[in-house]
Coordinates of C-alpha atoms in Angstrom, one line a residue:
M2 CA 21.6 -16.8 -7.6
K3 CA 17.8 -17.0 -7.3
Y4 CA 15.4 -15.6 -9.9
V5 CA 11.9 -14.3 -9.7
L6 CA 10.2 -13.7 -13.0
V7 CA 7.1 -11.4 -13.2
T8 CA 5.0 -11.8 -16.3
G9 CA 1.6 -10.3 -17.3
G10 CA -1.5 -11.7 -19.0
V11 CA -4.9 -10.7 -20.5
V12 CA -4.2 -7.0 -20.9
S13 CA -1.3 -4.6 -20.4
G14 CA -1.2 -1.9 -17.7
L15 CA -2.0 -4.3 -14.8
G16 CA 0.9 -3.1 -12.7
K17 CA 3.6 -5.6 -13.3
G18 CA 6.3 -3.0 -12.5
V19 CA 4.8 -2.1 -9.2
T20 CA 4.3 -5.8 -8.4
A21 CA 7.9 -6.6 -9.2
S22 CA 9.1 -3.6 -7.1
S23 CA 6.9 -4.7 -4.2
I24 CA 8.2 -8.2 -4.3
G25 CA 11.8 -6.9 -4.3
L26 CA 11.0 -4.6 -1.4
L27 CA 9.5 -7.6 0.6
L28 CA 12.5 -9.8 -0.1
Q29 CA 14.8 -7.0 0.9
A30 CA 12.8 -6.5 4.1
C31 CA 13.6 -10.2 4.8
G32 CA 17.3 -9.4 4.8
L33 CA 18.1 -10.5 1.3
R34 CA 20.0 -8.5 -1.3
V35 CA 17.9 -7.8 -4.4
T36 CA 18.6 -6.6 -7.9
S37 CA 16.2 -6.0 -10.8
I38 CA 16.0 -6.4 -14.6
K39 CA 13.3 -5.0 -16.9
I40 CA 12.9 -6.7 -20.3
D41 CA 11.3 -4.5 -22.9
P42 CA 10.5 -6.4 -26.2
Y43 CA 10.5 -3.3 -28.4
L44 CA 13.1 -2.9 -31.1
N45 CA 14.4 0.5 -29.7
T46 CA 17.9 0.2 -28.3
D47 CA 16.7 2.2 -25.3
A48 CA 13.8 4.5 -24.3
G49 CA 15.8 7.7 -25.1
T50 CA 14.2 8.6 -28.4
M51 CA 10.6 7.7 -27.6
S52 CA 8.0 10.3 -27.0
P53 CA 6.6 10.6 -23.5
F54 CA 3.1 10.3 -25.0
E55 CA 4.2 6.9 -26.4
H56 CA 5.9 5.3 -23.4
G57 CA 5.8 7.7 -20.4
E58 CA 8.8 9.4 -19.1
V59 CA 12.4 8.5 -19.9
F60 CA 14.1 7.6 -16.6
V61 CA 17.9 8.4 -16.5
L62 CA 20.4 6.4 -14.5
D63 CA 23.7 7.3 -12.9
D64 CA 25.6 5.8 -15.8
G65 CA 23.6 7.8 -18.3
G66 CA 21.3 5.0 -19.4
E67 CA 18.0 6.2 -20.7
V68 CA 15.6 3.5 -19.6
D69 CA 12.0 2.5 -19.0
L70 CA 10.1 4.2 -16.2
D71 CA 9.7 0.9 -14.3
L72 CA 13.4 1.1 -13.4
G73 CA 12.5 4.3 -11.6
N74 CA 10.0 2.3 -9.5
Y75 CA 12.7 -0.3 -8.8
E76 CA 15.2 2.3 -7.6
R77 CA 12.6 4.1 -5.5
F78 CA 11.2 1.0 -3.8
L79 CA 14.6 -0.7 -3.3
D80 CA 16.7 2.4 -2.9
S81 CA 19.2 0.9 -5.4
T82 CA 21.4 2.3 -8.2
L83 CA 20.8 0.4 -11.4
T84 CA 22.7 0.5 -14.7
R85 CA 21.7 0.7 -18.3
D86 CA 22.3 -3.1 -18.5
N87 CA 19.4 -3.6 -16.1
N88 CA 17.1 -2.6 -18.9
L89 CA 17.2 -5.3 -21.7
T90 CA 15.5 -4.6 -25.0
T91 CA 15.1 -6.5 -28.3
G92 CA 17.2 -3.8 -29.9
K93 CA 20.1 -4.4 -27.5
I94 CA 20.1 -8.1 -27.9
Y95 CA 19.9 -8.1 -31.7
Q96 CA 22.5 -5.4 -31.9
S97 CA 24.9 -7.4 -29.8
V98 CA 24.3 -10.6 -31.8
I99 CA 24.7 -8.9 -35.2
D100 CA 27.9 -7.2 -33.9
K101 CA 29.3 -10.6 -33.1
E102 CA 28.3 -12.0 -36.4
R103 CA 30.0 -9.1 -38.3
K104 CA 33.2 -9.8 -36.3
G105 CA 33.0 -13.5 -37.3
D106 CA 32.5 -14.8 -33.7
Y107 CA 30.1 -17.4 -34.9
L108 CA 32.7 -19.0 -37.2
G109 CA 30.5 -19.1 -40.3
R110 CA 27.5 -20.7 -38.6
T111 CA 23.9 -19.7 -39.6
V112 CA 22.9 -17.2 -36.9
Q113 CA 19.3 -17.8 -35.7
V114 CA 16.8 -16.7 -33.1
V115 CA 17.3 -20.2 -31.5
P116 CA 20.0 -20.7 -30.2
H117 CA 21.9 -17.4 -30.7
I118 CA 19.3 -14.8 -29.7
T119 CA 18.0 -17.0 -26.8
D120 CA 21.5 -17.7 -25.6
A121 CA 22.4 -14.0 -25.7
I122 CA 19.3 -13.2 -23.6
Q123 CA 20.3 -15.8 -21.0
E124 CA 23.9 -14.7 -20.9
W125 CA 22.8 -11.1 -20.4
I126 CA 20.5 -12.0 -17.5
E127 CA 23.1 -14.1 -15.7
R128 CA 25.8 -11.4 -16.1
V129 CA 23.7 -8.5 -14.9
A130 CA 22.0 -10.4 -12.1
N131 CA 25.4 -10.9 -10.4
V132 CA 26.2 -7.1 -10.4
P133 CA 25.5 -5.5 -7.0
V134 CA 23.3 -2.5 -7.0
D135 CA 23.1 -1.7 -3.3
G136 CA 26.6 -0.3 -2.9
K137 CA 27.9 -3.5 -1.2
E138 CA 30.4 -6.0 -2.5
G139 CA 29.5 -9.4 -3.8
P140 CA 26.5 -10.6 -5.9
P141 CA 22.9 -10.1 -4.8
D142 CA 20.8 -13.0 -3.5
V143 CA 17.8 -12.6 -5.7
C144 CA 17.2 -11.0 -9.1
V145 CA 13.6 -9.9 -9.9
I146 CA 13.0 -9.9 -13.7
E147 CA 10.0 -8.2 -15.2
L148 CA 9.0 -9.2 -18.7
G149 CA 7.2 -6.3 -20.4
G150 CA 4.2 -6.7 -22.6
T151 CA 1.6 -9.4 -22.4
I152 CA 1.9 -13.2 -22.8
G153 CA 1.1 -13.9 -26.5
D154 CA 2.7 -10.8 -28.0
I155 CA 4.8 -11.7 -31.0
E156 CA 7.7 -9.5 -30.0
S157 CA 8.0 -11.3 -26.6
M158 CA 8.5 -14.8 -28.1
P159 CA 12.3 -14.9 -28.1
F160 CA 12.4 -13.8 -24.5
I161 CA 9.7 -16.3 -23.4
E162 CA 11.7 -19.1 -25.1
A163 CA 14.9 -18.0 -23.5
L164 CA 13.3 -17.7 -20.1
G165 CA 11.8 -21.2 -20.5
Q166 CA 15.2 -22.6 -21.3
F167 CA 16.7 -20.5 -18.4
S168 CA 14.2 -21.9 -15.8
Y169 CA 15.3 -25.4 -16.8
K170 CA 19.0 -24.4 -16.8
V171 CA 19.0 -22.9 -13.2
G172 CA 16.8 -25.8 -12.0
P173 CA 14.0 -26.2 -9.4
G174 CA 14.5 -24.1 -6.3
N175 CA 16.2 -21.3 -8.1
F176 CA 13.4 -19.9 -10.3
C177 CA 10.0 -18.6 -9.3
L178 CA 7.4 -17.4 -11.8
V179 CA 4.8 -14.8 -10.7
H180 CA 2.1 -14.3 -13.3
V181 CA 0.0 -11.1 -13.0
S182 CA -3.4 -11.5 -14.5
L183 CA -6.8 -9.9 -14.6
V184 CA -10.0 -11.2 -12.9
P185 CA -12.7 -8.8 -14.2
V186 CA -16.0 -8.2 -12.5
L187 CA -18.8 -7.8 -15.0
S188 CA -21.1 -5.0 -13.7
V189 CA -24.2 -6.8 -15.1
V190 CA -23.8 -9.9 -12.8
G191 CA -21.3 -8.7 -10.3
E192 CA -19.4 -12.0 -10.6
Q193 CA -15.6 -12.4 -10.7
K194 CA -14.7 -14.0 -14.0
T195 CA -11.7 -16.5 -14.1
K196 CA -11.8 -17.4 -17.8
P197 CA -9.4 -14.6 -18.9
T198 CA -6.8 -15.8 -16.4
Q199 CA -7.3 -19.5 -17.3
H200 CA -6.6 -18.7 -20.9
S201 CA -3.6 -16.6 -20.0
V202 CA -2.1 -19.3 -17.9
R203 CA -2.8 -21.9 -20.6
G204 CA -1.0 -19.8 -23.1
L205 CA 1.9 -19.4 -20.7
R206 CA 2.2 -23.1 -20.1
S207 CA 2.0 -23.9 -23.8
L208 CA 5.1 -21.7 -24.2
G209 CA 7.1 -23.7 -21.7
L210 CA 6.6 -21.6 -18.5
T211 CA 4.6 -22.7 -15.5
P212 CA 3.5 -20.1 -12.9
N213 CA 4.3 -20.8 -9.3
I214 CA 2.3 -17.8 -8.0
L215 CA -0.8 -16.0 -9.5
A216 CA -1.2 -12.4 -8.6
C217 CA -4.7 -11.5 -9.7
R218 CA -5.7 -7.9 -10.3
S219 CA -9.4 -7.1 -9.4
T220 CA -11.5 -4.4 -7.9
K221 CA -11.9 -6.4 -4.7
A222 CA -10.4 -9.4 -2.9
L223 CA -10.9 -12.7 -4.6
E224 CA -13.7 -14.9 -3.2
D225 CA -12.8 -18.3 -1.9
N226 CA -14.7 -20.2 -4.6
V227 CA -12.9 -18.1 -7.3
K228 CA -9.5 -19.1 -5.8
T229 CA -10.5 -22.7 -5.8
K230 CA -11.5 -22.5 -9.4
L231 CA -8.3 -20.8 -10.4
S232 CA -6.3 -23.3 -8.5
Q233 CA -8.0 -26.2 -10.2
F234 CA -7.7 -25.0 -13.8
C235 CA -4.3 -23.2 -13.5
H236 CA -2.6 -25.9 -11.4
V237 CA -1.4 -23.4 -8.8
P238 CA -2.0 -24.0 -5.0
E239 CA -4.7 -21.9 -3.4
E240 CA -2.2 -20.4 -0.9
N241 CA -0.1 -19.2 -3.9
I242 CA -3.0 -17.2 -5.4
V243 CA -3.0 -13.6 -4.2
T244 CA -5.3 -10.7 -4.9
L245 CA -4.0 -7.3 -6.0
Y246 CA -7.2 -5.4 -5.5
D247 CA -7.6 -1.7 -5.8
V248 CA -5.8 0.4 -3.1
P249 CA -5.6 4.1 -2.4
N250 CA -1.9 4.3 -3.5
I251 CA 0.9 2.0 -4.7
W252 CA 2.6 2.2 -1.3
H253 CA 0.0 -0.3 -0.1
V254 CA 0.9 -2.9 -2.6
P255 CA 3.9 -4.3 -0.7
L256 CA 1.8 -4.5 2.5
L257 CA -1.0 -6.2 0.5
L258 CA 1.4 -8.9 -0.7
R259 CA 2.9 -9.2 2.8
D260 CA -0.5 -9.7 4.4
Q261 CA -1.2 -12.5 1.9
K262 CA 2.2 -14.1 2.7
T263 CA 3.4 -13.7 -0.9
H264 CA 7.0 -13.4 0.3
E265 CA 6.8 -16.7 2.2
A266 CA 5.5 -18.4 -0.9
I267 CA 8.4 -17.0 -3.0
L268 CA 11.0 -17.9 -0.3
K269 CA 9.6 -21.4 -0.2
E270 CA 9.8 -21.8 -4.0
L271 CA 13.4 -20.6 -3.9
N272 CA 14.4 -22.6 -0.8
L273 CA 15.3 -19.5 1.1
L274 CA 13.1 -19.9 4.2
G275 CA 16.2 -20.8 6.2
K276 CA 18.2 -17.8 5.1
A277 CA 15.6 -15.1 5.2
G278 CA 14.2 -13.4 8.3
E279 CA 10.8 -11.9 9.0
A280 CA 9.8 -9.1 6.7
D281 CA 10.4 -5.9 8.5
V282 CA 8.3 -3.2 6.8
T283 CA 7.7 -1.1 10.0
E284 CA 9.0 2.2 8.5
W285 CA 7.2 1.6 5.2
T286 CA 3.9 0.8 7.0
A287 CA 4.2 4.0 9.1
R288 CA 4.9 6.2 6.1
T289 CA 2.0 4.7 4.3
K290 CA -0.4 5.4 7.2
I291 CA 0.8 9.0 7.3
Y292 CA 0.2 9.3 3.6
D293 CA -3.3 8.1 4.0
T294 CA -4.2 10.5 6.9
L295 CA -2.9 13.7 5.4
Q296 CA -5.5 16.4 5.0
D297 CA -3.8 19.8 4.9
P298 CA -3.3 20.5 1.2
V299 CA -0.4 22.1 -0.6
R300 CA -1.3 23.0 -4.3
I301 CA 1.5 22.8 -6.9
A302 CA 0.8 23.9 -10.4
M303 CA 2.6 21.7 -12.9
V304 CA 3.2 23.8 -16.0
G305 CA 4.2 21.3 -18.7
K306 CA 3.9 20.2 -22.3
Y307 CA 2.8 16.5 -21.8
T308 CA 0.0 17.1 -19.3
G309 CA -2.3 14.7 -21.2
L310 CA -0.4 11.7 -19.8
T311 CA 0.7 11.9 -16.1
D312 CA 3.3 9.1 -16.7
S313 CA 5.2 11.6 -18.7
Y314 CA 6.2 13.3 -15.4
L315 CA 6.1 10.2 -13.2
S316 CA 9.4 10.8 -11.3
V317 CA 8.5 14.5 -10.8
L318 CA 5.2 13.5 -9.3
K319 CA 6.9 10.9 -7.0
A320 CA 9.4 13.5 -5.9
L321 CA 6.7 16.0 -5.1
L322 CA 4.9 13.2 -3.2
H323 CA 8.0 12.2 -1.2
A324 CA 8.5 15.9 -0.2
S325 CA 4.9 16.5 0.7
V326 CA 4.7 13.4 2.9
A327 CA 7.9 14.5 4.6
C328 CA 6.3 17.9 5.3
H329 CA 3.0 16.2 6.3
K330 CA 1.1 17.9 3.5
K331 CA -1.5 16.4 1.2
L332 CA -0.2 17.0 -2.3
V333 CA -2.6 18.4 -4.8
V334 CA -1.2 18.8 -8.4
D335 CA -3.0 21.2 -10.7
W336 CA -2.1 20.3 -14.3
V337 CA -1.6 23.4 -16.4
A338 CA -0.9 22.9 -20.1
A339 CA 1.8 25.5 -20.8
S340 CA 0.3 26.4 -24.2
D341 CA -3.1 27.3 -22.5
L342 CA -1.4 30.2 -20.7
E343 CA -0.3 31.8 -24.0
E344 CA -2.0 34.8 -25.7
I345 CA -3.0 32.8 -28.8
T346 CA -5.1 30.6 -26.6
A347 CA -6.8 33.7 -25.1
Q348 CA -7.9 34.5 -28.6
E349 CA -8.9 31.0 -29.8
A350 CA -10.3 29.6 -26.5
P351 CA -10.7 32.3 -23.9
D352 CA -12.4 29.9 -21.4
V353 CA -9.5 27.5 -21.5
H354 CA -7.0 30.4 -21.1
K355 CA -8.8 31.7 -18.1
A356 CA -9.1 28.3 -16.5
A357 CA -5.3 27.7 -16.9
W358 CA -4.5 31.1 -15.3
D359 CA -6.9 30.5 -12.5
L360 CA -5.2 27.3 -11.6
L361 CA -1.8 29.0 -11.8
K362 CA -2.9 31.8 -9.5
G363 CA -4.5 29.5 -7.0
A364 CA -1.3 27.4 -6.5
D365 CA 0.9 27.6 -3.5
G366 CA 3.9 26.7 -5.6
I367 CA 4.8 26.3 -9.3
L368 CA 6.9 23.6 -11.0
V369 CA 8.2 24.0 -14.6
P370 CA 9.6 20.6 -15.6
G371 CA 11.9 19.7 -18.5
G372 CA 10.9 19.1 -22.0
F373 CA 11.9 19.3 -25.7
G374 CA 10.5 21.3 -28.6
D375 CA 9.0 24.8 -28.8
R376 CA 5.4 24.0 -28.1
G377 CA 4.3 25.7 -24.8
V378 CA 7.6 27.5 -24.3
Q379 CA 6.0 30.9 -24.1
G380 CA 3.5 29.6 -21.6
K381 CA 6.3 28.3 -19.4
I382 CA 8.0 31.7 -19.6
L383 CA 4.8 33.5 -18.6
A384 CA 4.4 31.1 -15.6
T385 CA 8.0 31.8 -14.5
K386 CA 7.4 35.5 -14.8
Y387 CA 4.3 35.3 -12.7
A388 CA 6.1 33.4 -10.0
R389 CA 9.0 35.9 -10.0
E390 CA 6.8 39.0 -9.8
N391 CA 4.3 37.6 -7.3
Q392 CA 6.8 35.9 -4.9
V393 CA 5.3 32.4 -5.6
P394 CA 7.7 29.5 -4.9
L395 CA 9.1 28.1 -8.1
L396 CA 11.3 25.2 -9.1
G397 CA 12.4 25.0 -12.7
I398 CA 14.0 21.8 -14.0
C399 CA 16.3 21.6 -17.0
L400 CA 14.3 23.5 -19.7
G401 CA 12.5 25.2 -16.8
M402 CA 15.8 26.5 -15.5
Q403 CA 16.8 27.7 -19.0
L404 CA 13.5 29.5 -19.5
A405 CA 13.9 31.2 -16.1
V406 CA 17.1 32.7 -17.4
V407 CA 15.5 33.7 -20.7
E408 CA 12.6 35.4 -18.9
F409 CA 15.0 37.3 -16.6
A410 CA 17.0 38.5 -19.5
R411 CA 13.8 39.7 -21.3
S412 CA 12.1 41.3 -18.3
I413 CA 15.0 42.6 -16.2
L414 CA 17.9 43.1 -18.6
G415 CA 15.7 44.4 -21.3
F416 CA 16.7 41.9 -24.0
E417 CA 13.3 41.5 -25.6
D418 CA 14.7 39.1 -28.2
A419 CA 16.4 36.9 -25.6
N420 CA 15.9 33.2 -26.4
S421 CA 17.4 29.7 -26.6
T422 CA 19.0 28.7 -29.8
E423 CA 16.9 25.5 -29.5
F424 CA 13.9 27.6 -30.5
E425 CA 15.5 30.5 -32.4
P426 CA 18.9 29.5 -33.8
E427 CA 19.7 33.1 -35.0
T428 CA 18.5 35.0 -31.9
P429 CA 20.7 38.1 -31.3
S430 CA 20.6 37.5 -27.6
P431 CA 21.3 33.8 -27.1
C432 CA 20.8 33.1 -23.4
V433 CA 20.9 29.3 -23.9
I434 CA 23.1 27.6 -26.5
F435 CA 23.8 24.2 -27.9
M436 CA 26.6 22.4 -26.0
P437 CA 29.8 22.0 -28.1
E438 CA 30.0 18.2 -27.5
G439 CA 26.5 17.5 -28.6
S440 CA 25.6 15.8 -31.9
T441 CA 23.4 17.5 -34.5
T442 CA 22.9 14.3 -36.6
H443 CA 22.2 11.5 -34.1
M444 CA 19.4 11.7 -31.4
G445 CA 19.9 8.6 -29.3
G446 CA 22.4 8.7 -26.4
T447 CA 24.1 11.9 -27.6
M448 CA 23.0 14.3 -24.8
R449 CA 24.9 15.2 -21.6
L450 CA 23.6 12.2 -19.7
G451 CA 24.0 10.6 -16.2
S452 CA 25.4 11.7 -12.9
R453 CA 27.6 14.8 -13.0
R454 CA 29.0 16.8 -10.1
T455 CA 27.8 20.3 -9.2
Y456 CA 29.9 22.6 -6.9
F457 CA 28.2 25.2 -4.8
Q458 CA 29.6 28.7 -5.4
V459 CA 27.7 30.4 -2.5
P460 CA 27.9 28.4 0.7
D461 CA 24.8 30.0 2.4
C462 CA 22.5 29.8 -0.6
K463 CA 19.1 28.0 -0.1
S464 CA 20.2 25.0 -2.3
A465 CA 23.3 24.3 -0.4
K466 CA 21.5 24.4 2.9
L467 CA 18.8 22.1 1.5
Y468 CA 21.6 19.6 0.5
G469 CA 22.9 19.7 4.1
N470 CA 25.5 22.4 3.6
A471 CA 27.3 20.2 1.2
K472 CA 30.2 21.6 -0.9
F473 CA 29.1 19.6 -4.0
V474 CA 26.3 17.3 -5.1
D475 CA 26.0 14.6 -7.7
E476 CA 22.8 14.6 -9.7
R477 CA 21.6 13.2 -13.0
H478 CA 21.4 15.1 -16.3
R479 CA 19.7 14.9 -19.7
H480 CA 20.2 17.9 -21.9
R481 CA 21.7 19.3 -25.1
Y482 CA 21.6 23.0 -24.3
E483 CA 23.1 25.1 -21.6
V484 CA 23.1 28.6 -20.3
N485 CA 25.4 30.8 -22.4
P486 CA 28.5 31.4 -20.2
D487 CA 29.3 34.7 -22.0
M488 CA 26.1 36.2 -20.5
I489 CA 26.6 35.1 -16.9
Q490 CA 28.3 38.2 -15.5
E491 CA 25.6 40.5 -16.8
I492 CA 22.8 38.3 -15.5
E493 CA 24.4 37.9 -12.1
N494 CA 24.9 41.7 -11.8
A495 CA 21.2 42.1 -12.2
G496 CA 20.4 39.7 -9.3
L497 CA 20.0 36.2 -10.7
S498 CA 22.8 34.1 -9.0
F499 CA 24.3 31.0 -10.5
V500 CA 25.0 29.3 -7.1
G501 CA 26.0 26.0 -8.6
K502 CA 28.4 25.2 -11.4
D503 CA 30.3 22.2 -12.9
E504 CA 34.0 21.5 -12.2
T505 CA 35.0 23.9 -15.0
G506 CA 33.0 26.8 -13.7
R507 CA 31.6 27.5 -17.1
R508 CA 28.6 25.2 -17.1
M509 CA 25.7 26.6 -15.0
E510 CA 23.9 24.1 -12.8
I511 CA 21.8 25.9 -10.2
V512 CA 20.3 29.4 -10.3
E513 CA 18.6 31.3 -7.5
L514 CA 16.9 34.7 -7.4
E515 CA 17.8 37.0 -4.6
N516 CA 15.0 38.5 -2.4
H517 CA 12.5 35.8 -3.3
P518 CA 10.9 33.1 -1.0
Y519 CA 12.0 30.3 -3.3
F520 CA 13.0 30.8 -7.0
V521 CA 15.3 27.9 -7.9
G522 CA 16.3 26.5 -11.3
V523 CA 18.5 23.5 -11.9
Q524 CA 20.0 22.1 -15.1
F525 CA 19.9 18.6 -13.7
H526 CA 16.9 16.3 -12.8
P527 CA 16.8 16.0 -9.0
E528 CA 13.6 13.9 -9.3
F529 CA 15.5 10.8 -10.4
K530 CA 17.2 10.3 -7.1
S531 CA 14.2 11.1 -4.8
R532 CA 13.1 8.2 -2.5
P533 CA 10.1 7.7 -0.3
G534 CA 12.2 8.0 2.9
K535 CA 14.7 10.4 1.4
P536 CA 13.0 13.2 -0.5
S537 CA 14.9 15.2 -3.1
A538 CA 16.4 18.3 -1.4
L539 CA 15.1 20.8 -3.9
F540 CA 11.6 19.3 -4.1
L541 CA 11.5 19.4 -0.3
G542 CA 12.5 23.1 -0.6
L543 CA 9.6 23.8 -3.0
I544 CA 7.0 22.0 -0.8
A545 CA 8.3 23.6 2.4
A546 CA 8.3 27.1 0.7
A547 CA 4.8 26.5 -0.6
S548 CA 3.7 25.4 2.9
G549 CA 5.3 28.3 4.7
C550 CA 7.9 26.3 6.6
L551 CA 11.0 26.7 4.4
E552 CA 13.0 28.6 7.2
T553 CA 12.5 25.6 9.5
V554 CA 13.8 23.2 7.0
L555 CA 16.7 25.4 6.1
Q556 CA 17.7 25.7 9.8
A557 CA 17.7 21.9 9.9
S558 CA 20.0 21.9 6.9
G559 CA 17.3 20.3 4.8
K560 CA 16.9 17.3 7.1
V561 CA 13.5 15.8 8.0
S562 CA 13.2 12.9 10.5
K563 CA 12.5 9.4 9.5
V564 CA 8.9 8.4 10.2
S565 CA 8.0 6.1 13.0
S566 CA 4.8 4.3 14.0
T567 CA 4.4 6.7 16.9
T568 CA 4.6 9.9 14.8
R569 CA 1.5 12.0 15.6
V570 CA -0.7 13.0 12.7
A571 CA -3.8 14.9 13.9
N572 CA -6.0 16.2 11.1
G573 CA -3.1 16.1 8.8
T574 CA -0.7 18.8 10.0
A575 CA -1.4 22.5 10.7
A576 CA -0.3 24.9 8.0
G577 CA 3.3 26.0 8.1
K578 CA 4.6 23.1 10.2
V579 CA 7.2 20.4 9.5
Y580 CA 8.1 17.4 11.6
Q581 CA 11.6 17.0 12.9
N582 CA 12.7 14.3 15.3
G583 CA 9.1 13.5 16.1
N584 CA 8.2 17.2 17.1
V585 CA 6.2 19.8 15.4
H586 CA 7.9 23.1 14.5
S587 CA 6.2 26.2 12.9
N588 CA 7.4 29.5 11.6
G589 CA 3.9 30.9 11.7
N590 CA 3.7 31.8 8.0
G591 CA 1.0 29.3 7.1
L592 CA -0.1 28.6 3.5
R593 CA 0.1 31.0 0.6
H594 CA -3.1 31.8 -1.2

């Protein structure tokens, strides 16, 4: 087993996750099998109980693991299926060691950070690194490890000590350290400054780790004299110093690393030059070029609660992007704070209220994502009602699906007091109820989590067609509340169809509105399994409906062709068109305005 460790210095937020994902993609493109581990030094056992404002979205895995959003990047770039053990936290390590101590596994010895915590970290890494994540048998060839935080952080120290020991344990030729650092450019003099990176590397070396490759973040490519200086003071060969300068989008990062032969430097350090082939990123390059040349816009209004931090909806944004590129549309996301649509905002801040409604009414499609808590709920209901009444394509996810049911019960069935027991426990018309297996006392890991199967009840519904006329689909869940099964018959009789249910037939998974261009709500989170080359079916449906080409996609059973370097992109793509098998098809509807 070979290991690539990615660390960060100077400041946080330099893009270690994207760098680690890009390295994994390049190694995979060379024919190697790759897995990933993310180390988060915080004391939380997992990311499940953290606010999206605090740490971005919580990414959910097939096995129900609630993990850091960087694992979403790994899965999207490598098209892999990770497990909860691929996210290692201080909380998990200390919990496992303390559990052993309570059982008496240490035979009365004093339990200490060194060697017990550091040994547990090394054992965890070795165990997880040998688990395949690509659906094939046998261990992977390379494990890419990302150490969260910044070198010098107190909470990272046990992990740095453990990794220093680990690099010595596995020996030369089996361990490569890539250090991501910052080379700022002072606007006053316009000179690239190397001192922050020098100090960062000095700190790293003092802790027992020596970088093999420097990946320097900067606004522009490093000048030759800057590379020479960094090489001299950081003891890294010039050819192993690469620049991660600003690019239009993160899909360029693997190509940036490829152009600087980063993969060759890593393969050389790991003695894999003889085993690996040439990096074949033809399809990735073609898709990136298409992304860069798109001009024909599709506007999606994102009606959410956490619009102040886009990382709160990172996977949703990526899924929209994957679908829009597949439809050859330039994605434009209009962020609409759900609470700004509510009547109370009209009274307190009329300009803000008007601006929010103007964005909503100017959108080609509306997306209501998941969330927790009652803030902004009424605004999401109003957005859903607008989409239903004005034939605007809508996709509601998790809470968005539940509120679509609540809105329908209020407006169509006449239950003015219809609500979810999450927001009004004593509501006389509970459309959404607490799941019987949920815990009311413990928050972490007690929801309905992970991959669950949904069976289609109506074979010719839009959702089934988008999934390739499948009889069932496996998608990831994260919820405590569900649609009240006692109200299903009455709701369906009024025209809102539950076209997807779980294996018992009592848990509602997919809802569609009859006689509407695209009004779909899902209890699961389809965004977590979307990939650049394989967009989520329901996000593809939303973008296609918003672009006026849904019928074309439905006729193709939700399939869009793989991109190639010869795919024609002239001025983006004309409105209402979608590419299939290299040809352009149109249903003539054009964009909605």
